[in-house]
Amino acid sequence: MSGLTATPSGMRPADPVMWPDGKTSAASFSFDVDAESVVLADAPGAASRMSVMSHQAYGPLTGLPRLLRILERLDVRSTFFVPGYTAHRHPDAIRSIVDAGHEIAHHGYLHEPLIDVDPRTEADILDRGLDALQEVAGVRPVGYRAPMWELTYNSPRLLAERGFLYDSSLMDADVPYELAITAEESIVEIPVHWGLDDWEQYCYLPGISGSGLIETPAKAIELWRAEFEALRKDGGCFVHTSHPFLSGRPGRAAALEEFVEYVAGQEDVWLAPLGDIARHVRGLGLGPRHIPRP
Ligand SMILES: [Zn+2]
């Protein structure tokens, strides 16, 4: 026998979620404005690779304005997860997101990977990110997404202590739920998945990410649409994630626009920013789920 033990009550699946206004499922198109930070966190030496840095800067400089124009045309509001470093390096780009009426959420300072990071360090990163978003955009976010979706078992408590309403980094359900922190306290969790992220479809950076195979927008949208249609039938919450430096390129953005327009046109689907979804879920009074460390 191993030394691992489960809690006496065990883990239970998430409860079904009732959606507002007669809708039977939910969807959200979220954007992670990683820019240079995601590369620098892993490989600080890449700061001297001008072409690599330009590949990442394409996001805030060129992709983001295009995506904001698309969202405006479709009258869709979204959530943008912004590392503090991106806010400091590209303040006008981040302010343009706020000016367009979208939600800004927290995504680390330098997109720090949190694997084996101690709670004190994680808290410092959270505070640094909060300070940057406040300083640049005047925003106090209610939402958080761990860089690389690597939440730690300390993160929910650290987020609650700072007044966050929700996280969007875990993968164990098709619908949002209340993630227990203590007997009295929880935060809303809005689950994601690698299959609904544009990174795996589009990202190639020599020596940094990808194999050199770059998928077509048609193939990426086919994958996402299949998941959307099936989740929709199950009353789930479809959370799509894209990066302006990837999906902001013209052909990909055009394909994404068509897909967002399709989802926005479905009468049974509630298309909303993640903050709105989290507030709705908080109002349902769901029983918190305990997810103990194995
Ligand atoms: Zn990211």
PDB file of N, CA and C and ligand atoms in Angstrom, residues 31-35 37-38 81 83 107 111 145-149 197 199 241 243 245, ligand 1:
ATOM      1  N   PHE A  31      -8.385  35.836 -23.405  1.00  0.00           N
ATOM      2  CA  PHE A  31      -7.118  36.133 -24.075  1.00  0.00           C
ATOM      3  C   PHE A  31      -6.017  36.278 -23.028  1.00  0.00           C
ATOM      4  N   ASP A  32      -4.901  35.593 -23.242  1.00  0.00           N
ATOM      5  CA  ASP A  32      -3.748  35.720 -22.346  1.00  0.00           C
ATOM      6  C   ASP A  32      -2.707  36.589 -23.053  1.00  0.00           C
ATOM      7  N   VAL A  33      -2.494  37.783 -22.494  1.00  0.00           N
ATOM      8  CA  VAL A  33      -1.614  38.750 -23.163  1.00  0.00           C
ATOM      9  C   VAL A  33      -0.183  38.546 -22.650  1.00  0.00           C
ATOM     10  N   ASP A  34       0.345  37.368 -22.940  1.00  0.00           N
ATOM     11  CA  ASP A  34       1.650  36.985 -22.389  1.00  0.00           C
ATOM     12  C   ASP A  34       2.789  37.856 -22.922  1.00  0.00           C
ATOM     13  N   ALA A  35       2.761  38.143 -24.209  1.00  0.00           N
ATOM     14  CA  ALA A  35       3.826  38.929 -24.864  1.00  0.00           C
ATOM     15  C   ALA A  35       5.210  38.371 -24.502  1.00  0.00           C
ATOM     16  N   SER A  37       6.777  38.160 -21.684  1.00  0.00           N
ATOM     17  CA  SER A  37       6.969  37.583 -20.353  1.00  0.00           C
ATOM     18  C   SER A  37       7.076  36.062 -20.371  1.00  0.00           C
ATOM     19  N   VAL A  38       6.253  35.406 -21.168  1.00  0.00           N
ATOM     20  CA  VAL A  38       6.202  33.943 -21.131  1.00  0.00           C
ATOM     21  C   VAL A  38       7.529  33.334 -21.590  1.00  0.00           C
ATOM     22  N   PHE A  81      -6.232  38.237 -19.615  1.00  0.00           N
ATOM     23  CA  PHE A  81      -5.307  37.954 -18.514  1.00  0.00           C
ATOM     24  C   PHE A  81      -3.955  38.584 -18.857  1.00  0.00           C
ATOM     25  N   PRO A  83      -0.070  39.582 -17.573  1.00  0.00           N
ATOM     26  CA  PRO A  83       1.052  39.592 -16.632  1.00  0.00           C
ATOM     27  C   PRO A  83       1.479  41.035 -16.339  1.00  0.00           C
ATOM     28  N   HIS A 107      -2.356  37.579 -14.267  1.00  0.00           N
ATOM     29  CA  HIS A 107      -1.696  36.424 -14.903  1.00  0.00           C
ATOM     30  C   HIS A 107      -0.219  36.390 -14.528  1.00  0.00           C
ATOM     31  N   HIS A 111       4.947  36.057 -15.761  1.00  0.00           N
ATOM     32  CA  HIS A 111       4.470  34.738 -16.204  1.00  0.00           C
ATOM     33  C   HIS A 111       5.278  33.624 -15.533  1.00  0.00           C
ATOM     34  N   ARG A 145      -5.554  33.781 -13.460  1.00  0.00           N
ATOM     35  CA  ARG A 145      -5.208  32.550 -14.187  1.00  0.00           C
ATOM     36  C   ARG A 145      -3.731  32.309 -13.963  1.00  0.00           C
ATOM     37  N   ALA A 146      -3.379  31.139 -13.424  1.00  0.00           N
ATOM     38  CA  ALA A 146      -1.975  30.840 -13.166  1.00  0.00           C
ATOM     39  C   ALA A 146      -1.228  30.720 -14.491  1.00  0.00           C
ATOM     40  N   PRO A 147      -0.022  31.303 -14.576  1.00  0.00           N
ATOM     41  CA  PRO A 147       0.802  31.093 -15.761  1.00  0.00           C
ATOM     42  C   PRO A 147       0.946  29.588 -16.042  1.00  0.00           C
ATOM     43  N   MET A 148       0.789  29.234 -17.283  1.00  0.00           N
ATOM     44  CA  MET A 148       0.834  27.819 -17.726  1.00  0.00           C
ATOM     45  C   MET A 148      -0.245  26.979 -17.034  1.00  0.00           C
ATOM     46  N   TRP A 149      -1.276  27.662 -16.480  1.00  0.00           N
ATOM     47  CA  TRP A 149      -2.356  26.950 -15.777  1.00  0.00           C
ATOM     48  C   TRP A 149      -1.801  26.051 -14.672  1.00  0.00           C
ATOM     49  N   ASP A 197      -6.928  25.832 -26.279  1.00  0.00           N
ATOM     50  CA  ASP A 197      -5.885  26.864 -26.223  1.00  0.00           C
ATOM     51  C   ASP A 197      -5.231  26.933 -27.607  1.00  0.00           C
ATOM     52  N   TRP A 199      -2.190  27.907 -28.262  1.00  0.00           N
ATOM     53  CA  TRP A 199      -0.731  27.703 -28.212  1.00  0.00           C
ATOM     54  C   TRP A 199      -0.330  26.403 -28.923  1.00  0.00           C
ATOM     55  N   THR A 241      -9.165  29.902 -24.899  1.00  0.00           N
ATOM     56  CA  THR A 241      -8.034  30.761 -24.550  1.00  0.00           C
ATOM     57  C   THR A 241      -7.170  30.998 -25.773  1.00  0.00           C
ATOM     58  N   HIS A 243      -3.942  33.722 -27.502  1.00  0.00           N
ATOM     59  CA  HIS A 243      -2.864  34.672 -27.229  1.00  0.00           C
ATOM     60  C   HIS A 243      -2.773  35.643 -28.392  1.00  0.00           C
ATOM     61  N   PHE A 245      -0.388  37.236 -29.639  1.00  0.00           N
ATOM     62  CA  PHE A 245       0.771  37.068 -30.516  1.00  0.00           C
ATOM     63  C   PHE A 245       0.588  35.875 -31.462  1.00  0.00           C
TER      64      PHE A 245
HETATM   65 ZN    ZN B   1       0.007  32.775 -20.217  1.00  0.00          ZN
END
